[in-house]
Amino acid sequence: ILQTALLGLFASQDFFLTVTFLGLSLVPIYLLLILFRSGQKSKTNEQTAARFFLFQLVSCLVVFLAAAVLVTSQEVVSLYVIDLKNYDLSTVVVSWWPGRAVGGARLANIIFVLVLLAAIIRAALVPFHIWLVELVEEAPKGLAIIVSVLFTATGLYLLTRVAFVIAPHAIT
């Protein structure tokens, strides 16, 4: 299941499929962390696995929120990443409440910040790195290496594949 989720994540051209495979990759790793404990049975192993799952779930929900923002806009009809590159988000307007609309570069910046936050959490960068430190200490070393490499790579992939395509002006 993990291999399928990761292959789907890296091969998906659709933003919604990317979000789906991000979430799908959590379940096998969580089960591996619960099943293969390092040495003794301790409550900290389960807490570490739960903390890992919660951090990654928040990351997936933030990316889902960014996809929901794109879907609620009236002009974005395709969530293919290549098609998103062709949209001029400066003309897209999203209206969530009557009389309140967000659009233009502000909308692109909101989406970029949401995907950037998800990538930072997923890649275990400085403010959100506590899950990886605990995981490396508690999990078996082979599993810790697999998790750290896979989730760092998918976080950076999410950033380069989605965030920089949606808001290329944000990096300049």
N, CA, C and O atoms as a DFTB+ gen file, in Angstrom:
688 C
 N C O
     1  1       0.837      -1.192       0.000
     2  2       0.000       0.000       0.000
     3  2       0.876       1.247       0.000
     4  3       0.574       2.225      -0.685
     5  1       1.957       1.210       0.767
     6  2       2.849       2.366       0.828
     7  2       3.502       2.629      -0.521
     8  3       3.601       3.776      -0.957
     9  1       3.944       1.572      -1.176
    10  2       4.575       1.734      -2.481
    11  2       3.579       2.290      -3.495
    12  3       3.933       3.152      -4.299
    13  1       2.356       1.814      -3.466
    14  2       1.321       2.319      -4.365
    15  2       1.032       3.785      -4.092
    16  3       0.891       4.579      -5.023
    17  1       0.944       4.145      -2.818
    18  2       0.658       5.533      -2.460
    19  2       1.778       6.467      -2.910
    20  3       1.515       7.559      -3.413
    21  1       3.007       6.044      -2.731
    22  2       4.129       6.901      -3.128
    23  2       4.273       6.995      -4.639
    24  3       4.560       8.067      -5.173
    25  1       4.074       5.876      -5.330
    26  2       4.111       5.935      -6.795
    27  2       2.972       6.811      -7.325
    28  3       3.161       7.581      -8.267
    29  1       1.801       6.689      -6.720
    30  2       0.680       7.544      -7.117
    31  2       0.950       8.998      -6.835
    32  3       0.579       9.862      -7.629
    33  1       1.589       9.288      -5.722
    34  2       1.915      10.675      -5.379
    35  2       2.871      11.279      -6.390
    36  3       2.655      12.394      -6.864
    37  1       3.923      10.552      -6.719
    38  2       4.919      11.096      -7.635
    39  2       4.456      11.085      -9.088
    40  3       4.967      11.861      -9.896
    41  1       3.509      10.233      -9.435
    42  2       3.048      10.147     -10.817
    43  2       1.785      10.954     -11.078
    44  3       1.433      11.181     -12.236
    45  1       1.107      11.384     -10.049
    46  2      -0.183      12.052     -10.261
    47  2       0.014      13.425     -10.890
    48  3       0.910      14.183     -10.518
    49  1      -0.832      13.713     -11.835
    50  2      -0.836      15.012     -12.493
    51  2      -1.952      15.903     -11.964
    52  3      -2.016      17.091     -12.280
    53  1      -2.825      15.320     -11.160
    54  2      -3.986      16.028     -10.650
    55  2      -3.739      16.417      -9.196
    56  3      -3.242      15.610      -8.410
    57  1      -4.083      17.642      -8.843
    58  2      -3.863      18.134      -7.489
    59  2      -4.684      17.347      -6.480
    60  3      -4.214      17.082      -5.373
    61  1      -5.901      16.971      -6.844
    62  2      -6.742      16.194      -5.938
    63  2      -6.153      14.808      -5.690
    64  3      -6.188      14.313      -4.564
    65  1      -5.612      14.181      -6.732
    66  2      -4.960      12.884      -6.552
    67  2      -3.705      13.003      -5.695
    68  3      -3.393      12.103      -4.916
    69  1      -2.993      14.104      -5.839
    70  2      -1.825      14.337      -4.998
    71  2      -2.221      14.382      -3.534
    72  3      -1.561      13.777      -2.689
    73  1      -3.297      15.097      -3.231
    74  2      -3.795      15.187      -1.857
    75  2      -4.236      13.804      -1.366
    76  3      -3.963      13.433      -0.224
    77  1      -4.910      13.053      -2.218
    78  2      -5.383      11.719      -1.845
    79  2      -4.216      10.790      -1.525
    80  3      -4.247      10.084      -0.517
    81  1      -3.194      10.783      -2.367
    82  2      -2.058       9.904      -2.132
    83  2      -1.205      10.363      -0.953
    84  3      -0.562       9.539      -0.302
    85  1      -1.189      11.663      -0.670
    86  2      -0.509      12.136       0.536
    87  2      -1.150      11.518       1.776
    88  3      -0.454      11.041       2.672
    89  1      -2.472      11.531       1.821
    90  2      -3.177      10.949       2.956
    91  2      -3.062       9.443       3.012
    92  3      -2.968       8.861       4.093
    93  1      -3.070       8.808       1.851
    94  2      -2.994       7.353       1.802
    95  2      -1.635       6.831       2.274
    96  3      -1.544       5.710       2.776
    97  1      -0.605       7.616       2.120
    98  2       0.723       7.164       2.539
    99  2       0.895       7.161       4.062
   100  3       1.860       6.588       4.567
   101  1      -0.006       7.780       4.785
   102  2       0.108       7.822       6.249
   103  2      -0.215       6.489       6.914
   104  3       0.451       6.090       7.869
   105  1      -1.222       5.814       6.416
   106  2      -1.737       4.618       7.099
   107  2      -0.695       3.503       7.196
   108  3      -0.504       2.975       8.292
   109  1      -0.008       3.114       6.116
   110  2       0.965       2.024       6.253
   111  2       2.133       2.365       7.178
   112  3       2.605       1.508       7.926
   113  1       2.595       3.601       7.128
   114  2       3.708       3.983       7.999
   115  2       3.266       3.964       9.458
   116  3       4.012       3.514      10.328
   117  1       2.064       4.446       9.726
   118  2       1.551       4.418      11.098
   119  2       1.447       2.974      11.592
   120  3       1.829       2.675      12.724
   121  1       0.935       2.085      10.752
   122  2       0.833       0.677      11.149
   123  2       2.214       0.045      11.354
   124  3       2.396      -0.754      12.272
   125  1       3.171       0.391      10.520
   126  2       4.526      -0.121      10.706
   127  2       5.133       0.375      12.010
   128  3       5.827      -0.370      12.702
   129  1       4.871       1.628      12.341
   130  2       5.403       2.175      13.594
   131  2       4.782       1.494      14.813
   132  3       5.457       1.288      15.822
   133  1       3.509       1.147      14.720
   134  2       2.846       0.465      15.833
   135  2       3.309      -0.992      15.935
   136  3       3.540      -1.496      17.034
   137  1       3.444      -1.663      14.794
   138  2       3.779      -3.085      14.806
   139  2       5.246      -3.369      15.137
   140  3       5.547      -4.282      15.906
   141  1       6.145      -2.593      14.560
   142  2       7.577      -2.841      14.760
   143  2       8.135      -1.821      15.727
   144  3       8.570      -0.738      15.335
   145  1       8.116      -2.174      16.962
   146  2       8.624      -1.277      18.001
   147  2      10.087      -1.579      18.249
   148  3      10.575      -2.668      17.945
   149  1      10.763      -0.618      18.795
   150  2      12.186      -0.830      19.100
   151  2      12.317      -1.435      20.487
   152  3      12.076      -0.769      21.494
   153  1      12.696      -2.681      20.528
   154  2      12.993      -3.336      21.789
   155  2      11.800      -3.530      22.700
   156  3      10.970      -4.408      22.465
   157  1      11.710      -2.724      23.729
   158  2      10.709      -2.911      24.765
   159  2       9.367      -2.289      24.364
   160  3       9.274      -1.407      23.510
   161  1       8.338      -2.807      25.038
   162  2       7.015      -2.235      24.851
   163  2       6.907      -1.033      25.778
   164  3       6.969      -1.173      26.999
   165  1       6.751       0.109      25.209
   166  2       6.600       1.293      26.045
   167  2       5.496       2.171      25.472
   168  3       5.160       2.111      24.289
   169  1       4.963       2.968      26.345
   170  2       3.888       3.861      25.934
   171  2       4.418       4.956      25.016
   172  3       3.666       5.518      24.220
   173  1       5.706       5.260      25.124
   174  2       6.257       6.321      24.290
   175  2       6.273       5.936      22.818
   176  3       6.180       6.814      21.960
   177  1       6.387       4.655      22.502
   178  2       6.335       4.232      21.100
   179  2       4.977       4.564      20.493
   180  3       4.899       5.083      19.379
   181  1       3.919       4.268      21.222
   182  2       2.582       4.575      20.719
   183  2       2.352       6.073      20.657
   184  3       1.688       6.557      19.741
   185  1       2.889       6.815      21.614
   186  2       2.749       8.270      21.586
   187  2       3.520       8.870      20.419
   188  3       3.058       9.818      19.784
   189  1       4.683       8.322      20.141
   190  2       5.465       8.797      19.006
   191  2       4.731       8.535      17.695
   192  3       4.681       9.404      16.825
   193  1       4.168       7.349      17.552
   194  2       3.410       7.030      16.343
   195  2       2.180       7.921      16.222
   196  3       1.844       8.371      15.127
   197  1       1.510       8.176      17.336
   198  2       0.329       9.048      17.309
   199  2       0.719      10.482      16.965
   200  3       0.019      11.151      16.206
   201  1       1.830      10.953      17.519
   202  2       2.279      12.323      17.211
   203  2       2.667      12.445      15.738
   204  3       2.341      13.437      15.086
   205  1       3.361      11.437      15.218
   206  2       3.696      11.417      13.794
   207  2       2.430      11.486      12.950
   208  3       2.343      12.276      12.011
   209  1       1.443      10.649      13.293
   210  2       0.207      10.609      12.520
   211  2      -0.531      11.944      12.590
   212  3      -1.064      12.401      11.579
   213  1      -0.571      12.569      13.747
   214  2      -1.269      13.854      13.882
   215  2      -0.587      14.961      13.086
   216  3      -1.261      15.743      12.416
   217  1       0.731      15.034      13.151
   218  2       1.443      16.051      12.371
   219  2       1.204      15.856      10.876
   220  3       0.946      16.818      10.152
   221  1       1.289      14.611      10.421
   222  2       1.101      14.356       9.001
   223  2      -0.351      14.542       8.567
   224  3      -0.616      14.950       7.436
   225  1      -1.282      14.246       9.458
   226  2      -2.690      14.472       9.151
   227  2      -2.982      15.962       9.020
   228  3      -3.736      16.370       8.137
   229  1      -2.399      16.768       9.880
   230  2      -2.553      18.224       9.767
   231  2      -1.977      18.702       8.442
   232  3      -2.558      19.563       7.781
   233  1      -0.845      18.148       8.059
   234  2      -0.239      18.501       6.777
   235  2      -1.178      18.177       5.615
   236  3      -1.346      18.988       4.704
   237  1      -1.786      16.998       5.648
   238  2      -2.719      16.608       4.584
   239  2      -3.964      17.500       4.585
   240  3      -4.469      17.856       3.520
   241  1      -4.452      17.855       5.750
   242  2      -5.629      18.710       5.824
   243  2      -5.346      20.115       5.313
   244  3      -6.222      20.743       4.717
   245  1      -4.142      20.614       5.535
   246  2      -3.777      21.934       5.022
   247  2      -3.715      21.911       3.499
   248  3      -4.165      22.853       2.847
   249  1      -3.162      20.846       2.926
   250  2      -3.134      20.726       1.462
   251  2      -4.558      20.569       0.921
   252  3      -4.888      21.120      -0.129
   253  1      -5.383      19.835       1.623
   254  2      -6.780      19.696       1.216
   255  2      -7.498      21.040       1.256
   256  3      -8.328      21.326       0.392
   257  1      -7.186      21.862       2.248
   258  2      -7.769      23.197       2.322
   259  2      -7.335      24.049       1.138
   260  3      -8.136      24.807       0.592
   261  1      -6.074      23.930       0.739
   262  2      -5.601      24.657      -0.444
   263  2      -6.328      24.184      -1.699
   264  3      -6.678      24.997      -2.555
   265  1      -6.557      22.872      -1.816
   266  2      -7.312      22.351      -2.961
   267  2      -8.757      22.839      -2.919
   268  3      -9.340      23.134      -3.962
   269  1      -9.334      22.924      -1.732
   270  2     -10.711      23.414      -1.607
   271  2     -10.808      24.881      -2.002
   272  3     -11.798      25.297      -2.604
   273  1      -9.799      25.659      -1.673
   274  2      -9.783      27.066      -2.088
   275  2      -9.757      27.167      -3.606
   276  3     -10.447      28.004      -4.188
   277  1      -8.960      26.314      -4.246
   278  2      -8.910      26.330      -5.715
   279  2     -10.226      25.877      -6.333
   280  3     -10.665      26.435      -7.338
   281  1     -10.850      24.877      -5.740
   282  2     -12.085      24.339      -6.298
   283  2     -13.230      25.349      -6.175
   284  3     -14.087      25.418      -7.056
   285  1     -13.251      26.128      -5.097
   286  2     -14.343      27.080      -4.918
   287  2     -14.238      28.291      -5.824
   288  3     -15.189      29.067      -5.921
   289  1     -13.119      28.472      -6.484
   290  2     -13.037      29.576      -7.435
   291  2     -13.836      29.221      -8.680
   292  3     -13.913      28.059      -9.079
   293  1     -14.413      30.221      -9.269
   294  2     -15.304      29.984     -10.401
   295  2     -14.559      29.703     -11.700
   296  3     -15.115      29.067     -12.595
   297  1     -13.332      30.153     -11.824
   298  2     -12.638      30.039     -13.103
   299  2     -11.724      28.823     -13.211
   300  3     -11.407      28.392     -14.320
   301  1     -11.301      28.272     -12.102
   302  2     -10.415      27.111     -12.142
   303  2     -11.281      25.869     -12.299
   304  3     -11.963      25.455     -11.361
   305  1     -11.250      25.282     -13.482
   306  2     -12.092      24.124     -13.765
   307  2     -11.293      22.822     -13.773
   308  3     -11.881      21.741     -13.776
   309  1      -9.992      22.907     -13.775
   310  2      -9.151      21.721     -13.812
   311  2      -8.118      21.819     -12.701
   312  3      -7.545      22.881     -12.457
   313  1      -7.891      20.701     -12.034
   314  2      -6.879      20.679     -10.991
   315  2      -5.602      19.996     -11.451
   316  3      -4.751      19.653     -10.630
   317  1      -5.459      19.793     -12.764
   318  2      -4.198      19.261     -13.259
   319  2      -3.108      20.288     -12.998
   320  3      -3.281      21.475     -13.273
   321  1      -2.003      19.830     -12.472
   322  2      -0.934      20.744     -12.082
   323  2      -0.426      21.523     -13.287
   324  3      -0.106      22.706     -13.174
   325  1      -0.353      20.870     -14.429
   326  2       0.114      21.559     -15.631
   327  2      -0.897      22.626     -16.052
   328  3      -0.507      23.709     -16.490
   329  1      -2.188      22.328     -15.921
   330  2      -3.201      23.325     -16.253
   331  2      -3.202      24.480     -15.268
   332  3      -3.493      25.613     -15.652
   333  1      -2.883      24.218     -14.005
   334  2      -2.833      25.298     -13.017
   335  2      -1.743      26.300     -13.351
   336  3      -1.839      27.479     -13.011
   337  1      -0.702      25.816     -14.023
   338  2       0.378      26.711     -14.440
   339  2      -0.124      27.730     -15.461
   340  3       0.375      28.854     -15.526
   341  1      -1.110      27.330     -16.253
   342  2      -1.617      28.208     -17.299
   343  2      -2.636      29.225     -16.791
   344  3      -2.921      30.204     -17.480
   345  1      -3.188      29.008     -15.601
   346  2      -4.161      29.949     -15.070
   347  2      -3.463      31.190     -14.561
   348  3      -2.394      31.120     -13.956
   349  1      -4.079      32.317     -14.812
   350  2      -3.602      33.558     -14.228
   351  2      -4.408      33.783     -12.959
   352  3      -5.535      34.275     -13.008
   353  1      -3.824      33.421     -11.825
   354  2      -4.564      33.517     -10.575
   355  2      -4.818      34.956     -10.160
   356  3      -5.537      35.207      -9.192
   357  1      -4.234      35.903     -10.883
   358  2      -4.533      37.302     -10.566
   359  2      -5.939      37.688     -11.009
   360  3      -6.466      38.715     -10.583
   361  1      -6.551      36.861     -11.868
   362  2      -7.921      37.157     -12.311
   363  2      -8.962      36.290     -11.619
   364  3     -10.160      36.508     -11.795
   365  1      -8.523      35.311     -10.835
   366  2      -9.451      34.395     -10.174
   367  2      -9.947      35.035      -8.884
   368  3      -9.167      35.593      -8.112
   369  1     -11.243      34.946      -8.664
   370  2     -11.851      35.491      -7.451
   371  2     -12.605      34.367      -6.749
   372  3     -13.363      33.632      -7.383
   373  1     -12.399      34.237      -5.451
   374  2     -13.103      33.253      -4.648
   375  2     -14.001      34.001      -3.683
   376  3     -13.550      34.904      -2.978
   377  1     -15.273      33.625      -3.650
   378  2     -16.228      34.267      -2.760
   379  2     -16.773      33.224      -1.802
   380  3     -17.538      32.348      -2.205
   381  1     -16.386      33.311      -0.536
   382  2     -16.875      32.368       0.464
   383  2     -18.113      32.891       1.169
   384  3     -19.036      32.126       1.449
   385  1     -18.142      34.177       1.456
   386  2     -19.281      34.787       2.120
   387  2     -19.836      35.870       1.215
   388  3     -19.086      36.478       0.452
   389  1     -21.131      36.124       1.285
   390  2     -21.691      37.193       0.447
   391  2     -21.038      38.538       0.768
   392  3     -20.950      38.940       1.928
   393  1     -20.598      39.203      -0.251
   394  2     -19.986      40.515      -0.076
   395  2     -18.508      40.484       0.250
   396  3     -17.871      41.536       0.306
   397  1     -17.937      39.291       0.469
   398  2     -16.504      39.184       0.782
   399  2     -15.854      38.276      -0.251
   400  3     -16.178      37.091      -0.340
   401  1     -14.967      38.817      -1.004
   402  2     -14.295      38.042      -2.047
   403  2     -12.787      38.208      -1.907
   404  3     -12.291      39.273      -1.541
   405  1     -12.086      37.145      -2.202
   406  2     -10.625      37.165      -2.205
   407  2     -10.198      36.779      -3.605
   408  3     -10.717      35.826      -4.186
   409  1      -9.267      37.512      -4.131
   410  2      -8.823      37.177      -5.479
   411  2      -7.468      37.768      -5.777
   412  3      -6.840      38.414      -4.938
   413  1      -7.041      37.527      -6.996
   414  2      -5.797      38.098      -7.465
   415  2      -4.579      37.462      -6.837
   416  3      -4.551      36.272      -6.525
   417  1      -3.581      38.294      -6.665
   418  2      -2.319      37.810      -6.108
   419  2      -2.502      37.374      -4.660
   420  3      -1.767      36.517      -4.170
   421  1      -3.467      37.954      -3.983
   422  2      -3.716      37.566      -2.587
   423  2      -4.176      36.102      -2.510
   424  3      -3.759      35.367      -1.615
   425  1      -5.026      35.685      -3.440
   426  2      -5.475      34.300      -3.478
   427  2      -4.302      33.363      -3.764
   428  3      -4.167      32.324      -3.118
   429  1      -3.466      33.721      -4.718
   430  2      -2.294      32.903      -5.026
   431  2      -1.360      32.809      -3.829
   432  3      -0.772      31.758      -3.575
   433  1      -1.224      33.902      -3.099
   434  2      -0.369      33.886      -1.915
   435  2      -0.966      33.016      -0.814
   436  3      -0.231      32.323      -0.111
   437  1      -2.284      33.042      -0.656
   438  2      -2.938      32.196       0.348
   439  2      -2.705      30.722       0.027
   440  3      -2.363      29.936       0.909
   441  1      -2.892      30.356      -1.231
   442  2      -2.686      28.966      -1.640
   443  2      -1.219      28.569      -1.469
   444  3      -0.915      27.470      -1.005
   445  1      -0.321      29.470      -1.848
   446  2       1.102      29.179      -1.694
   447  2       1.477      28.972      -0.231
   448  3       2.217      28.043       0.094
   449  1       0.973      29.827       0.652
   450  2       1.293      29.704       2.079
   451  2       0.734      28.403       2.642
   452  3       1.393      27.759       3.459
   453  1      -0.463      28.002       2.227
   454  2      -1.037      26.748       2.709
   455  2      -0.200      25.546       2.270
   456  3       0.084      24.660       3.075
   457  1       0.189      25.514       1.010
   458  2       0.996      24.394       0.520
   459  2       2.397      24.442       1.127
   460  3       2.980      23.397       1.418
   461  1       2.942      25.642       1.321
   462  2       4.246      25.774       1.965
   463  2       4.195      25.261       3.403
   464  3       5.107      24.562       3.843
   465  1       3.137      25.602       4.135
   466  2       2.985      25.111       5.505
   467  2       2.893      23.586       5.538
   468  3       3.508      22.939       6.386
   469  1       2.129      23.023       4.620
   470  2       2.016      21.563       4.555
   471  2       3.362      20.922       4.230
   472  3       3.708      19.888       4.801
   473  1       4.116      21.520       3.325
   474  2       5.424      20.968       2.960
   475  2       6.406      21.077       4.120
   476  3       7.217      20.175       4.328
   477  1       6.346      22.162       4.871
   478  2       7.239      22.325       6.026
   479  2       6.925      21.281       7.085
   480  3       7.837      20.694       7.668
   481  1       5.644      21.044       7.340
   482  2       5.264      20.029       8.327
   483  2       5.684      18.647       7.855
   484  3       6.226      17.854       8.624
   485  1       5.432      18.369       6.599
   486  2       5.720      17.030       6.062
   487  2       7.223      16.754       5.999
   488  3       7.661      15.633       6.258
   489  1       8.005      17.767       5.658
   490  2       9.450      17.582       5.537
   491  2      10.175      17.738       6.872
   492  3      11.399      17.612       6.923
   493  1       9.454      18.007       7.935
   494  2      10.007      18.144       9.289
   495  2      11.045      19.249       9.366
   496  3      12.141      19.055       9.891
   497  1      10.688      20.406       8.836
   498  2      11.583      21.549       8.950
   499  2      11.390      22.212      10.306
   500  3      10.469      21.855      11.041
   501  1      12.234      23.161      10.644
   502  2      12.486      23.589      12.009
   503  2      11.290      23.800      12.925
   504  3      11.308      23.200      14.000
   505  1      10.271      24.564      12.638
   506  2       9.263      24.695      13.693
   507  2       8.463      23.409      13.939
   508  3       7.900      23.232      15.019
   509  1       8.411      22.532      12.970
   510  2       7.575      21.328      13.067
   511  2       8.406      20.050      12.966
   512  3       7.951      19.070      12.376
   513  1       9.584      20.043      13.516
   514  2      10.482      18.898      13.369
   515  2      10.442      17.932      14.549
   516  3      11.147      16.923      14.522
   517  1       9.665      18.194      15.556
   518  2       9.699      17.384      16.773
   519  2       9.251      15.946      16.515
   520  3       9.727      15.026      17.179
   521  1       8.345      15.741      15.564
   522  2       7.882      14.379      15.295
   523  2       9.004      13.511      14.747
   524  3       9.068      12.319      15.050
   525  1       9.885      14.087      13.949
   526  2      10.966      13.308      13.352
   527  2      12.037      12.968      14.384
   528  3      12.587      11.866      14.367
   529  1      12.333      13.896      15.272
   530  2      13.330      13.641      16.313
   531  2      12.872      12.490      17.201
   532  3      13.648      11.579      17.486
   533  1      11.622      12.527      17.638
   534  2      11.097      11.454      18.482
   535  2      11.024      10.130      17.729
   536  3      11.285       9.068      18.294
   537  1      10.671      10.203      16.466
   538  2      10.558       8.984      15.674
   539  2      11.914       8.307      15.500
   540  3      12.009       7.081      15.570
   541  1      12.951       9.088      15.277
   542  2      14.296       8.526      15.113
   543  2      14.768       7.897      16.417
   544  3      15.468       6.885      16.397
   545  1      14.391       8.484      17.548
   546  2      14.801       7.931      18.836
   547  2      14.041       6.658      19.192
   548  3      14.629       5.735      19.755
   549  1      12.756       6.587      18.879
   550  2      11.899       5.500      19.353
   551  2      11.752       4.340      18.371
   552  3      11.672       3.186      18.791
   553  1      11.717       4.626      17.086
   554  2      11.441       3.585      16.094
   555  2      12.705       2.781      15.799
   556  3      13.815       3.247      16.058
   557  1      12.537       1.580      15.259
   558  2      13.715       0.829      14.781
   559  2      14.451       1.649      13.720
   560  3      13.827       2.371      12.943
   561  1      15.741       1.537      13.693
   562  2      16.560       2.427      12.851
   563  2      16.232       2.315      11.369
   564  3      16.189       3.327      10.670
   565  1      16.000       1.101      10.882
   566  2      15.659       0.949       9.472
   567  2      14.352       1.654       9.118
   568  3      14.257       2.324       8.090
   569  1      13.362       1.499       9.968
   570  2      12.080       2.150       9.742
   571  2      12.198       3.664       9.882
   572  3      11.556       4.409       9.142
   573  1      13.005       4.114      10.817
   574  2      13.206       5.555      10.996
   575  2      13.862       6.174       9.766
   576  3      13.515       7.285       9.366
   577  1      14.801       5.462       9.172
   578  2      15.453       5.961       7.960
   579  2      14.454       6.031       6.813
   580  3      14.414       7.021       6.082
   581  1      13.651       4.987       6.653
   582  2      12.653       4.974       5.581
   583  2      11.671       6.125       5.747
   584  3      11.382       6.836       4.785
   585  1      11.158       6.312       6.956
   586  2      10.173       7.367       7.194
   587  2      10.789       8.746       6.973
   588  3      10.179       9.600       6.329
   589  1      11.977       8.967       7.496
   590  2      12.573      10.291       7.359
   591  2      12.877      10.629       5.903
   592  3      12.664      11.762       5.471
   593  1      13.367       9.666       5.158
   594  2      13.671       9.927       3.747
   595  2      12.392      10.123       2.940
   596  3      12.297      11.061       2.149
   597  1      11.415       9.252       3.133
   598  2      10.191       9.342       2.341
   599  2       9.408      10.621       2.619
   600  3       8.946      11.278       1.687
   601  1       9.257      10.973       3.871
   602  2       8.430      12.129       4.176
   603  2       9.145      13.445       3.915
   604  3       8.499      14.441       3.591
   605  1      10.455      13.467       4.050
   606  2      11.197      14.661       3.653
   607  2      11.122      14.845       2.140
   608  3      10.922      15.957       1.650
   609  1      11.281      13.762       1.416
   610  2      11.226      13.840      -0.047
   611  2       9.832      14.241      -0.526
   612  3       9.709      15.067      -1.430
   613  1       8.784      13.674       0.063
   614  2       7.440      14.028      -0.391
   615  2       7.079      15.459      -0.006
   616  3       6.334      16.117      -0.733
   617  1       7.585      15.948       1.109
   618  2       7.331      17.340       1.478
   619  2       7.991      18.305       0.506
   620  3       7.376      19.285       0.085
   621  1       9.224      18.035       0.156
   622  2       9.916      18.899      -0.801
   623  2       9.333      18.751      -2.207
   624  3       9.280      19.721      -2.963
   625  1       8.902      17.557      -2.553
   626  2       8.251      17.349      -3.840
   627  2       6.942      18.140      -3.916
   628  3       6.634      18.749      -4.940
   629  1       6.188      18.123      -2.836
   630  2       4.943      18.887      -2.781
   631  2       5.222      20.368      -2.989
   632  3       4.478      21.055      -3.689
   633  1       6.279      20.849      -2.389
   634  2       6.630      22.256      -2.525
   635  2       7.016      22.595      -3.956
   636  3       6.535      23.587      -4.503
   637  1       7.872      21.794      -4.570
   638  2       8.331      22.114      -5.922
   639  2       7.281      21.818      -6.976
   640  3       7.184      22.541      -7.967
   641  1       6.507      20.787      -6.784
   642  2       5.540      20.380      -7.804
   643  2       4.289      21.233      -7.803
   644  3       3.753      21.550      -8.865
   645  1       3.816      21.608      -6.628
   646  2       2.536      22.296      -6.534
   647  2       2.693      23.775      -6.216
   648  3       2.163      24.621      -6.937
   649  1       3.406      24.097      -5.158
   650  2       3.446      25.484      -4.690
   651  2       4.111      26.411      -5.697
   652  3       3.613      27.508      -5.948
   653  1       5.215      25.992      -6.270
   654  2       5.909      26.874      -7.201
   655  2       5.212      26.962      -8.545
   656  3       5.428      27.917      -9.291
   657  1       4.379      25.984      -8.864
   658  2       3.605      26.048     -10.104
   659  2       2.418      26.990      -9.931
   660  3       2.103      27.772     -10.828
   661  1       1.765      26.912      -8.781
   662  2       0.594      27.744      -8.544
   663  2       0.968      29.202      -8.375
   664  3       0.293      30.077      -8.918
   665  1       2.025      29.481      -7.637
   666  2       2.417      30.867      -7.365
   667  2       3.890      31.053      -7.650
   668  3       4.685      31.140      -6.715
   669  1       4.286      31.117      -8.927
   670  2       5.708      31.262      -9.230
   671  2       6.265      32.615      -8.799
   672  3       7.470      32.746      -8.589
   673  1       5.413      33.607      -8.667
   674  2       5.883      34.935      -8.237
   675  2       6.276      34.932      -6.755
   676  3       6.964      35.848      -6.305
   677  1       5.860      33.937      -6.005
   678  2       6.144      33.899      -4.567
   679  2       7.607      33.604      -4.289
   680  3       8.091      33.908      -3.199
   681  1       8.329      33.019      -5.242
   682  2       9.731      32.697      -4.991
   683  2      10.665      33.800      -5.474
   684  3      11.874      33.730      -5.250
   685  1      10.134      34.785      -6.113
   686  2      11.000      35.879      -6.596
   687  2      10.884      37.090      -5.738
   688  3      11.541      38.098      -5.999
